[in-house]
Tab-separated table of C-alpha atoms and ligand atoms in Angstrom:
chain	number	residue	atom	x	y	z
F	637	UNK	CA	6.561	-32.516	20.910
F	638	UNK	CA	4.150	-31.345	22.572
F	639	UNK	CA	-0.123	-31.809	22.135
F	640	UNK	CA	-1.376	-28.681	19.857
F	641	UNK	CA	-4.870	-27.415	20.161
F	642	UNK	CA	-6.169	-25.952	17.044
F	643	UNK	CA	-9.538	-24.372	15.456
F	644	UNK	CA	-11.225	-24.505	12.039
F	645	UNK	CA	-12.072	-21.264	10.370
F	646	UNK	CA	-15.000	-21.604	7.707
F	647	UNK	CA	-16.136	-24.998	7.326
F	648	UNK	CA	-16.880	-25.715	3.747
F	649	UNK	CA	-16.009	-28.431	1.423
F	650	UNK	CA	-12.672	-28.724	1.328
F	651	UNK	CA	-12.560	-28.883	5.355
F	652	UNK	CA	-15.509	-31.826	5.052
F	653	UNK	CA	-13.866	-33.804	2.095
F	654	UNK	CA	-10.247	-32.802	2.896
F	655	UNK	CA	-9.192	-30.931	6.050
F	656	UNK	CA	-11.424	-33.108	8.632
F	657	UNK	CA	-10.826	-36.326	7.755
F	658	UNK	CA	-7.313	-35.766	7.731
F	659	UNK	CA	-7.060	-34.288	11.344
F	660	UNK	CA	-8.521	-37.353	12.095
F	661	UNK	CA	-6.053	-39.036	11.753
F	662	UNK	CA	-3.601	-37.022	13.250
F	663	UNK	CA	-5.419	-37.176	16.429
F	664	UNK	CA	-2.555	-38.124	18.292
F	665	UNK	CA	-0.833	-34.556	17.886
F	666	UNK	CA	-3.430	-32.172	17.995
F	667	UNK	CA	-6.869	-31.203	19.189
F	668	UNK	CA	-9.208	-29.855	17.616
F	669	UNK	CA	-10.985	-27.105	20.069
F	670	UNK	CA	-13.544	-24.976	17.870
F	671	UNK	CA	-14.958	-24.628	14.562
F	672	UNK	CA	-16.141	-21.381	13.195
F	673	UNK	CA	-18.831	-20.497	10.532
F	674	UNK	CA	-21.884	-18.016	9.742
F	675	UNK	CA	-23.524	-21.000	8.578
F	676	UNK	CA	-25.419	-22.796	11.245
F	677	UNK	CA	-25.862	-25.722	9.043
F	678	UNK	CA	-21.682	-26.468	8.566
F	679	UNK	CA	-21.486	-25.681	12.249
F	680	UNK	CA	-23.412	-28.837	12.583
F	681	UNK	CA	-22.121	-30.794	9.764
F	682	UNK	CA	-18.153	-30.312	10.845
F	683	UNK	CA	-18.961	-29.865	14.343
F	684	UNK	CA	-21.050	-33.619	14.309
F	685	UNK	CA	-18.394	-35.410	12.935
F	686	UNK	CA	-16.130	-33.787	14.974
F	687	UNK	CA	-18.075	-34.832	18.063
F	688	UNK	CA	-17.612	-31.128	19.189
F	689	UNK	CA	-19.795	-29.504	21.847
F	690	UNK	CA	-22.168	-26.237	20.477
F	691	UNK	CA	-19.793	-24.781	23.175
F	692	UNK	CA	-17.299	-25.152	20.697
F	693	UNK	CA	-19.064	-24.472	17.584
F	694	UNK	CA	-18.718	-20.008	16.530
F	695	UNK	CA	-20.578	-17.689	14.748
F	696	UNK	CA	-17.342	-15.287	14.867
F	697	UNK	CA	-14.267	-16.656	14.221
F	698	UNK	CA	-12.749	-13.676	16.447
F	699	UNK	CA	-14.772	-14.317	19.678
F	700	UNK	CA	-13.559	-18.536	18.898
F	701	UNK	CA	-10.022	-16.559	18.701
F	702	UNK	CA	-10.730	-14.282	21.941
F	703	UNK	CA	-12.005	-17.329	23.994
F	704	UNK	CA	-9.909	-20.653	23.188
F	705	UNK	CA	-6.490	-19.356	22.184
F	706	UNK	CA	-5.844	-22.124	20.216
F	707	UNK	CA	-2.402	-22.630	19.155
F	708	UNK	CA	-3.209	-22.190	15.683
F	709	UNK	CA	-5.689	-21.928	12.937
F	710	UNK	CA	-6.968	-23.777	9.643
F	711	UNK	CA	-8.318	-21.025	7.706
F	712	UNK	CA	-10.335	-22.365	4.593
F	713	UNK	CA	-12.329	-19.572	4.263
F	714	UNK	CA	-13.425	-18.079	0.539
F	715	UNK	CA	-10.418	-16.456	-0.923
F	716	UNK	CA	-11.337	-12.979	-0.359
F	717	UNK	CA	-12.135	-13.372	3.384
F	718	UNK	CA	-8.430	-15.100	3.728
F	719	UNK	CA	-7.017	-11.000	4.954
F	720	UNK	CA	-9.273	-10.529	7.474
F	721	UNK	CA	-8.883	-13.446	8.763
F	722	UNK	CA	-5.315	-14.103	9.002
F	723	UNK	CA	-4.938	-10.475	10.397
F	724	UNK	CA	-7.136	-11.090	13.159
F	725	UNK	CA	-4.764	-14.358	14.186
F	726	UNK	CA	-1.697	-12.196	13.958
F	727	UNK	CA	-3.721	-9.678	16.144
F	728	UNK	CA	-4.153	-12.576	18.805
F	729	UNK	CA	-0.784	-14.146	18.216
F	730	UNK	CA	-2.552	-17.133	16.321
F	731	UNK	CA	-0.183	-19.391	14.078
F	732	UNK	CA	-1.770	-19.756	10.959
F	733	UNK	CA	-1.946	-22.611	8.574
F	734	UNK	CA	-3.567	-21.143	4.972
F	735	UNK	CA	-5.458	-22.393	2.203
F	736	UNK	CA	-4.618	-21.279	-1.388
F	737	UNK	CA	-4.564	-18.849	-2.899
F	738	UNK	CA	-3.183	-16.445	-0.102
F	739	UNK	CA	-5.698	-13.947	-1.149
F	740	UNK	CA	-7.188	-12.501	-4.514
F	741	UNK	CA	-5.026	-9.603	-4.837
F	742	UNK	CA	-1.792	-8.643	-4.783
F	743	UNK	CA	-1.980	-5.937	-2.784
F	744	UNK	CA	-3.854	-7.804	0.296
F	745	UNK	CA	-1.145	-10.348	-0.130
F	746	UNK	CA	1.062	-7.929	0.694
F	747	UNK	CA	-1.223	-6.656	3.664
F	748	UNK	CA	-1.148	-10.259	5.052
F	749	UNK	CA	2.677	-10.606	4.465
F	750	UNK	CA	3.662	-7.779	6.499
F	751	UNK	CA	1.248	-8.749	9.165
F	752	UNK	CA	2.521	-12.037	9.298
F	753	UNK	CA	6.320	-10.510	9.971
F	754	UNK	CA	5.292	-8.130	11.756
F	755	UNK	CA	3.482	-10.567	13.819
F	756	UNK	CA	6.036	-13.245	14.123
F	757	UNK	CA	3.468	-15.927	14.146
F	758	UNK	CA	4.072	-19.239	12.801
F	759	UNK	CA	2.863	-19.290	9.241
F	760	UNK	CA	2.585	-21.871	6.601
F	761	UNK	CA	0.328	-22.018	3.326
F	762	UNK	CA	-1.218	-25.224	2.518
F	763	UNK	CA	0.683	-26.546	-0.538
F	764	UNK	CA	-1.136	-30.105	-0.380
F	765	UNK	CA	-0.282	-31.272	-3.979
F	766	UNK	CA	3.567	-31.768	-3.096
F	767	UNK	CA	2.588	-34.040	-0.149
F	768	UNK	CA	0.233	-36.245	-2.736
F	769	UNK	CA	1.795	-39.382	-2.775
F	770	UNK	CA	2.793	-39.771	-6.763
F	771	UNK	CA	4.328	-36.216	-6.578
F	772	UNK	CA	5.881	-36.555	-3.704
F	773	UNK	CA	7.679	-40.312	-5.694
F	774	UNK	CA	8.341	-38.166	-8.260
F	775	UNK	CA	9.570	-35.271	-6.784
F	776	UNK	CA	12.176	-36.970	-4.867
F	777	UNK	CA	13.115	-39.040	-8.090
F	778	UNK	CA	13.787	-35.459	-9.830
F	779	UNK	CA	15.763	-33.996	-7.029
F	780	UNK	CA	17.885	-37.287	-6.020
F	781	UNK	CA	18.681	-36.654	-10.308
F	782	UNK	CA	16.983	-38.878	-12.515
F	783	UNK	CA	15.511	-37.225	-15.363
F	784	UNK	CA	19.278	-35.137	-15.265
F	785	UNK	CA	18.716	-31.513	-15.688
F	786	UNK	CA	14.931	-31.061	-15.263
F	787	UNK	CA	14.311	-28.722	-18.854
F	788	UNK	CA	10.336	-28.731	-19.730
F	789	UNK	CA	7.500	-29.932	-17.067
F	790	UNK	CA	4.178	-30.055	-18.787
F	791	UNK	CA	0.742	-30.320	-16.185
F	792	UNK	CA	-2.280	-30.771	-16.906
F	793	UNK	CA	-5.788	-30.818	-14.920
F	794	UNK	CA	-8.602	-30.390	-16.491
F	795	UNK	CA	-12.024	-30.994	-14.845
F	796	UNK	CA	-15.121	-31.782	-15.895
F	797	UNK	CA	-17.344	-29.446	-12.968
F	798	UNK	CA	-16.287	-26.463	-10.841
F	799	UNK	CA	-16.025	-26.827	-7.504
F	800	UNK	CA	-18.969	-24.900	-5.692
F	801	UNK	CA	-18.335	-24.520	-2.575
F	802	UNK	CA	-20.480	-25.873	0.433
F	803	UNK	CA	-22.733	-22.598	1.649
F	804	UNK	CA	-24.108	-22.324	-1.321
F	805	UNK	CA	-25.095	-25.668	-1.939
F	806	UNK	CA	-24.926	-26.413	-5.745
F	807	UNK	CA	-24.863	-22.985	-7.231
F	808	UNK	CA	-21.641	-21.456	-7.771
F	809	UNK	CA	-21.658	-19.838	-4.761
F	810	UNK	CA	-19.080	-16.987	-3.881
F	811	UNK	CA	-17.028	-17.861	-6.805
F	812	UNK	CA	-19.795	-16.603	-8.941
F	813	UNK	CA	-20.823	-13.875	-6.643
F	814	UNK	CA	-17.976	-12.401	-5.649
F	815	UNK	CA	-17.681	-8.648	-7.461
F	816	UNK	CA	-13.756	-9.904	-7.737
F	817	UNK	CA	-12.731	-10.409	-11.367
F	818	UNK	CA	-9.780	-12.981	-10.111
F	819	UNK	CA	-11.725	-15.801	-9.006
F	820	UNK	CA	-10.865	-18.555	-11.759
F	821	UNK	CA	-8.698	-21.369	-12.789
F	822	UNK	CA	-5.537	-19.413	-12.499
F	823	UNK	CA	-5.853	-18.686	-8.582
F	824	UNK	CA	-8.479	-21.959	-7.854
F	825	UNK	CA	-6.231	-24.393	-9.919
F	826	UNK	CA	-3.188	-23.460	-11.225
F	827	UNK	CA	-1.842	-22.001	-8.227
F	828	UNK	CA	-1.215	-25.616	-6.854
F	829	UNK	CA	0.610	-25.900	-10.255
F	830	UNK	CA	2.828	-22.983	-10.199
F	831	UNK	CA	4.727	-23.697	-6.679
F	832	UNK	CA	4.864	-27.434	-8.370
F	833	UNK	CA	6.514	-26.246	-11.512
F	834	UNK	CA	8.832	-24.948	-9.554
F	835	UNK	CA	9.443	-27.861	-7.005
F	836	UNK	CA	9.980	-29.606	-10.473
F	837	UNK	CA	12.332	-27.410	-12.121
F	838	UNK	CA	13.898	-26.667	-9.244
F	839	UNK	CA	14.568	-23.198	-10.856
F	840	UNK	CA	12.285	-20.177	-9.396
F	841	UNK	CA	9.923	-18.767	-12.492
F	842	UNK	CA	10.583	-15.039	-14.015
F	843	UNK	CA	8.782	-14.558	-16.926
F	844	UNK	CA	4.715	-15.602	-17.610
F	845	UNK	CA	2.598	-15.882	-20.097
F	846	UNK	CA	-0.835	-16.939	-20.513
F	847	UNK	CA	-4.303	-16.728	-22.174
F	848	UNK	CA	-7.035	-17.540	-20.347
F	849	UNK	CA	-11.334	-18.476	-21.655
F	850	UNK	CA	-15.050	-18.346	-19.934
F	851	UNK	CA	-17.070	-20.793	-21.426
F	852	UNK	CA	-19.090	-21.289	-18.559
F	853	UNK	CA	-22.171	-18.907	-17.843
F	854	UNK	CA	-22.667	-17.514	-14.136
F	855	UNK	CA	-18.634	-16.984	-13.554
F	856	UNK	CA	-17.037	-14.505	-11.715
F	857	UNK	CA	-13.473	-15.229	-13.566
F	858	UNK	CA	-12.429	-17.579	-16.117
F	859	UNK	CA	-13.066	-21.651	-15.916
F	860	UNK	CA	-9.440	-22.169	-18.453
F	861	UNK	CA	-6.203	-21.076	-18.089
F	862	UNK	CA	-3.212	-22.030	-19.951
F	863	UNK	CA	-0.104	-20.571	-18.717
F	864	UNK	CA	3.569	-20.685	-20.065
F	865	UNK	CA	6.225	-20.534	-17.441
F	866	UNK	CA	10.050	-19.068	-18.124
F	867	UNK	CA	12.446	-20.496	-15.596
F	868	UNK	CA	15.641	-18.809	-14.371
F	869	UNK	CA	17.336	-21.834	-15.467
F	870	UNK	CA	16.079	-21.529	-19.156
F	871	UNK	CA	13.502	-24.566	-18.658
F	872	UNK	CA	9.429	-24.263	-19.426
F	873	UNK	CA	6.409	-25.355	-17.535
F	874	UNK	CA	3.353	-25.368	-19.542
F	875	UNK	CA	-0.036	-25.632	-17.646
F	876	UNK	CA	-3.520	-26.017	-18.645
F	877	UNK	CA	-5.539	-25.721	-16.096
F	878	UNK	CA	-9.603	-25.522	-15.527
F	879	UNK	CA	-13.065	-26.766	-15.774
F	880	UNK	CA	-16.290	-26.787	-17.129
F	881	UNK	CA	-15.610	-28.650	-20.079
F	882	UNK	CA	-16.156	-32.254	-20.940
F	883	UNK	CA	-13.759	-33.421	-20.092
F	884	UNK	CA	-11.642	-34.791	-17.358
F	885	UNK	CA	-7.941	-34.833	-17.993
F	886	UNK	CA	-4.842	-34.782	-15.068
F	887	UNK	CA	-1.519	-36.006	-16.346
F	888	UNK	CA	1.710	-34.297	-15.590
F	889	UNK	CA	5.376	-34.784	-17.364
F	890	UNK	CA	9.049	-34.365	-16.294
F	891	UNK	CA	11.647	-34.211	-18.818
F	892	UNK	CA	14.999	-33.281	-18.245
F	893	UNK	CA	18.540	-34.314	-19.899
F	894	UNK	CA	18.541	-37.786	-18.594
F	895	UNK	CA	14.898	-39.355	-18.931
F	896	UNK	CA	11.254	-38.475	-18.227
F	897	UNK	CA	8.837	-38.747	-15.333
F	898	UNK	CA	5.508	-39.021	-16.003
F	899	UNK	CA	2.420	-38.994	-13.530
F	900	UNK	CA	-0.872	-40.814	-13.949
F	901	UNK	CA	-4.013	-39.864	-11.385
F	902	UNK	CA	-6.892	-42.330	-13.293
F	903	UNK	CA	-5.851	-45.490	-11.487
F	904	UNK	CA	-5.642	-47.392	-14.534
F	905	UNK	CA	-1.595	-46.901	-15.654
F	906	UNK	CA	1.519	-46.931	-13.560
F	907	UNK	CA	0.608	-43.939	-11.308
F	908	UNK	CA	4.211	-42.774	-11.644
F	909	UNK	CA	6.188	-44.215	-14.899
F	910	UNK	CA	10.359	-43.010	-15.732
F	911	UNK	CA	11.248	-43.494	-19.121
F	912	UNK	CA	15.542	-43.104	-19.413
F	913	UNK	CA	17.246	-41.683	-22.532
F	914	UNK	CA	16.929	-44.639	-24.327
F	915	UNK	CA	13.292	-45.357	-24.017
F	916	UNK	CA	12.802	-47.684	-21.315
F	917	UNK	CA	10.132	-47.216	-19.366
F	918	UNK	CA	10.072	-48.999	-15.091
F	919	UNK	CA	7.586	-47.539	-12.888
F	920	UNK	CA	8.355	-45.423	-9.699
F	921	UNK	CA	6.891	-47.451	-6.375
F	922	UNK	CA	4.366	-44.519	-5.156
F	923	UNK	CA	3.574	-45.078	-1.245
F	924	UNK	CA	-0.080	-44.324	0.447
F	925	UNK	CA	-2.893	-43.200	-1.341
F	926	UNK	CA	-3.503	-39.566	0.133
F	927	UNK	CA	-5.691	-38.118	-2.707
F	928	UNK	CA	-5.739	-34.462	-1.436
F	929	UNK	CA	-2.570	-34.820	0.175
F	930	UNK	CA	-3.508	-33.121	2.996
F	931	UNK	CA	-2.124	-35.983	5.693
F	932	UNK	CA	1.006	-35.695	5.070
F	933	UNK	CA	1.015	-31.735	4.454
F	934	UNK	CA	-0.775	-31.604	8.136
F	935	UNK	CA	1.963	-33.716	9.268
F	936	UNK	CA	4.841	-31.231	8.260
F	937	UNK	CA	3.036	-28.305	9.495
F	938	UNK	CA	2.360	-30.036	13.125
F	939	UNK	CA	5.851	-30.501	13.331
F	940	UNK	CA	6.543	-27.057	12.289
F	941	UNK	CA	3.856	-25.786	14.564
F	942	UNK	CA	4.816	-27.609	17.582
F	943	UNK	CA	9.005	-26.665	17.169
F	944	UNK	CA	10.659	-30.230	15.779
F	945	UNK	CA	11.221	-28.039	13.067
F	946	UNK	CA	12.258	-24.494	12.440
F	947	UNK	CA	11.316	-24.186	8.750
F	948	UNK	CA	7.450	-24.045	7.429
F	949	UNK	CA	6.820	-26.828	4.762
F	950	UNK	CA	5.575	-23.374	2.787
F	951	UNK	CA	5.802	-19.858	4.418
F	952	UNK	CA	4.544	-16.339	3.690
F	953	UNK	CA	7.447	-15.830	1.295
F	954	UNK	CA	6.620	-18.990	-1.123
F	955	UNK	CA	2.896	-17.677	-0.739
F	956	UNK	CA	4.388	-13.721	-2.336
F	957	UNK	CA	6.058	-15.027	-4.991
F	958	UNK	CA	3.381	-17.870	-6.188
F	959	UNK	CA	1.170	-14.997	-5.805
F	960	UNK	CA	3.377	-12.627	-7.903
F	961	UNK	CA	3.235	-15.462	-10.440
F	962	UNK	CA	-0.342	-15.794	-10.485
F	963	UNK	CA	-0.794	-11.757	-10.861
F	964	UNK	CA	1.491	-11.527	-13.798
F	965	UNK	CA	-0.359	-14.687	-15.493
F	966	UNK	CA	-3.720	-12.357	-15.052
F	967	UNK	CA	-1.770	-9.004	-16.225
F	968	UNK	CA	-0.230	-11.171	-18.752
F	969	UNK	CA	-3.623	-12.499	-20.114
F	970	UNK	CA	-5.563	-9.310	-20.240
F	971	UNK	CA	-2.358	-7.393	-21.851
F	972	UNK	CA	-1.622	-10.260	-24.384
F	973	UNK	CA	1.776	-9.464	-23.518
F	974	UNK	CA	4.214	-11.866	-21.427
F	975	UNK	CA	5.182	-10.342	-18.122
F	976	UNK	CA	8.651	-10.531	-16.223
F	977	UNK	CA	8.467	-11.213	-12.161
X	1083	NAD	N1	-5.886	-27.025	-1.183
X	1083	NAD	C1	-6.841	-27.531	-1.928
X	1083	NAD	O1	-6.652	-28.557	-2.582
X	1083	NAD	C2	-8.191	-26.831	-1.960
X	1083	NAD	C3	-9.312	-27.454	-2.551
X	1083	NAD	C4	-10.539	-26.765	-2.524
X	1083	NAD	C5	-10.645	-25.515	-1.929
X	1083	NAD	N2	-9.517	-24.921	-1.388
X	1083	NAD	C6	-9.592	-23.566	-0.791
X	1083	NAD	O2	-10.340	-23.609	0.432
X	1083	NAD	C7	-11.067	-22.385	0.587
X	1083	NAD	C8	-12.532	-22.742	0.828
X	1083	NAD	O3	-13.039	-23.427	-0.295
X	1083	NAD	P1	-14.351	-24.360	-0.213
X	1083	NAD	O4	-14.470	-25.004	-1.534
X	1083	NAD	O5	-14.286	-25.216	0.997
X	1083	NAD	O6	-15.483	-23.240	-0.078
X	1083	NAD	P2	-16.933	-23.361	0.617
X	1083	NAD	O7	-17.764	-22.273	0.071
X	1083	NAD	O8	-17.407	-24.767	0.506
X	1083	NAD	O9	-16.618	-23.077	2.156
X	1083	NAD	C9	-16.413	-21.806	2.685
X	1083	NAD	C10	-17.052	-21.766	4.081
X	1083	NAD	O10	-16.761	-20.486	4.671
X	1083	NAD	C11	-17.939	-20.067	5.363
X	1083	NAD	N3	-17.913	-18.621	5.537
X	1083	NAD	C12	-18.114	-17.665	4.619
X	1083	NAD	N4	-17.986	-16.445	5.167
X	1083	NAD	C13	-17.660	-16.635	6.465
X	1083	NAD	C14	-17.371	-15.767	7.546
X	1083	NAD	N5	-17.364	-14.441	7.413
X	1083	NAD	N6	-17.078	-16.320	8.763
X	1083	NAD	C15	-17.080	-17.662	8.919
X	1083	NAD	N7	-17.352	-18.531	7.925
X	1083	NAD	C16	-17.632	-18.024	6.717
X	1083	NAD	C17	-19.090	-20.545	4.488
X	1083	NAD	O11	-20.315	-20.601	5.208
X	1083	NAD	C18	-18.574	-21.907	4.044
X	1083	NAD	O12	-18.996	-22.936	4.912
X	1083	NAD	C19	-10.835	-21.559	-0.692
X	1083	NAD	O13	-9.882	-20.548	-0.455
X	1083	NAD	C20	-10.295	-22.573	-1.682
X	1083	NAD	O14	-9.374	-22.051	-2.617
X	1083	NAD	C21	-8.317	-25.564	-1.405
């Protein structure tokens, strides 16, 4: 395989908490060759621990684009910069490797699928949660059959704070700002649940329903979300999903035919625990400690990226239907009605 050079595209929180540290350690198969942002002050947060040269470091992601030709690009822009974005990498014949969601609406998701076929760029959305250690245990306990036929997965992740993003310091930033009305816990947190509901079930979703509450003051969208799933095989997913209460709660359940799955994230319990049809419980051996899950989700995408494989870990297909998923859970809360996909 051979060495990829890549770029960074908005260089917020996620890409200082998340995103950088786990290049890092992928140094070995990549390069990173520029960072873009309007902010001068991430330019020289990212680009300092990146040991990057202000050569390096862009104003405009599309002269970065124009003069590197990276390989590829990490977009973690906000949301509703994620079209214009990925449509200028399809423009330069870019690969692009997406943070959720793919956009706000459904209609620019659209926009950026075509593009993105039209383009024949390598694509992949950046479904980190399936690469987190427990889930991944768990997921490939449900799959190789243990719980039987998976029938209800319950998730939920509560937390305490929003998340604020980085340019605008403690406020709430562009998720307040933004004149968008879908900027909430259903496309901020949920999302990661949805394409995990179905990873669980193993069954795509076709019917939604969901209420949704603001409790918080200074919101663009709503801070709870709790979402009923219908799956094609009969089998529910319920999700609650949010912040800005006081509270922190993440716990997430498996049960199917032959036993039970349960997942534990406060350090203190088995972090991943089966229970079999006659209530005995073992625990599931969970390996590394990836909290974001972003090393080994960067790892799949290299791979995919550099040709050892032909498949995206998540393309622009998986990112349309999660998306048509998350637009019938906002139809479906502001018509109190469920609605089909
Ligand atoms: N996968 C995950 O687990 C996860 C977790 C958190 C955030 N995210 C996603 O990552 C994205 C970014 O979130 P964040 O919390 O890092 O936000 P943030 O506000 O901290 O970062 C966004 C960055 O984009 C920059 N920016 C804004 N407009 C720009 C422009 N026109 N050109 C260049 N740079 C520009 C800002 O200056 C800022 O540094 C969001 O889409 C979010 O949903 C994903």
């Amino acid at each position: 395989v051979r060495e990829l050079r890549y770029c960074i595209i908005g260089c917020g929180m996620i890409v200082e908490e998340g995103h950088l540290p786990a290049w890092q350690r992928l140094t070995d198969q990549a390069t990173l060759v520029g960072i873009a942002d309007r902010s001068e002050s991430r330019l020289d947060v990212i680009g300092g621990r990146a040991n990057l040269p202000r050569a390096a470091r862009f104003n405009d992601y599309r002269h970065m684009l124009a003069e590197l030709k990276p390989d590829f690009a990490d977009i973690a822009l906000p949301h509703h910069l994620h079209q214009e974005a990925v449509l200028a990498c399809c423009e330069t014949g870019t690969g692009v490797l997406l943070e959720k969601p793919v956009a706000i609406e459904l209609a620019e998701v659209q926009c950026i699928a075509q593009a993105v076929r039209e383009g024949g760029i390598r694509f992949s959305m950046i479904h980190n949660y399936r690469t987190i250690p427990q889930h991944q245990a768990a997921l490939a306990a449900v799959t190789a059959g243990k719980v039987g036929q998976p029938q209800l997965v319950c998730m939920e992740a509560i937390w305490s704070s929003g998340w604020a993003g980085a340019a605008d310091s403690c406020a709430a930033g562009w998720r307040a700002a933004t004149h968008q009305k879908r900027v909430g816990a259903i496309n901020e947190y949920a999302y990661h649940n949805i394409y995990l509901a179905e990873a669980y079930m193993m069954s795509r979703i076709v019917r939604v329903t969901s209420k949704t509450l603001r409790t918080c003051d200074g919101l663009a969208g709503e801070n709870i979300a709790a979402i009923v799933l219908e799956h094609e095989n009969g089998g529910l997913t319920i999700i609650q999903a949010g912040y800005g209460i006081a509270k922190f709660a993440r716990r997430d359940e498996v049960h199917g035919s032959g036993g039970s799955i349960g997942l534990c994230f406060d350090g203190q319990r088995p972090a991943v625990a089966y229970t079999d049809d006659e209530g005995r419980t073992s625990e599931i051996v969970v390996e590394g400690a990836d909290g974001w899950g972003f090393d080994g989700c960067f790892a799949q995408i290299l791979a995919y990226c550099g040709g050892a494989s032909e498949k995206a870990p998540a393309d622009i297909e998986v990112g349309l239907h999660v998306s048509r998923v998350i637009d019938a859970a906002y139809r479906s809360a502001a018509s109190h009605q469920s609605v089909a996909i």
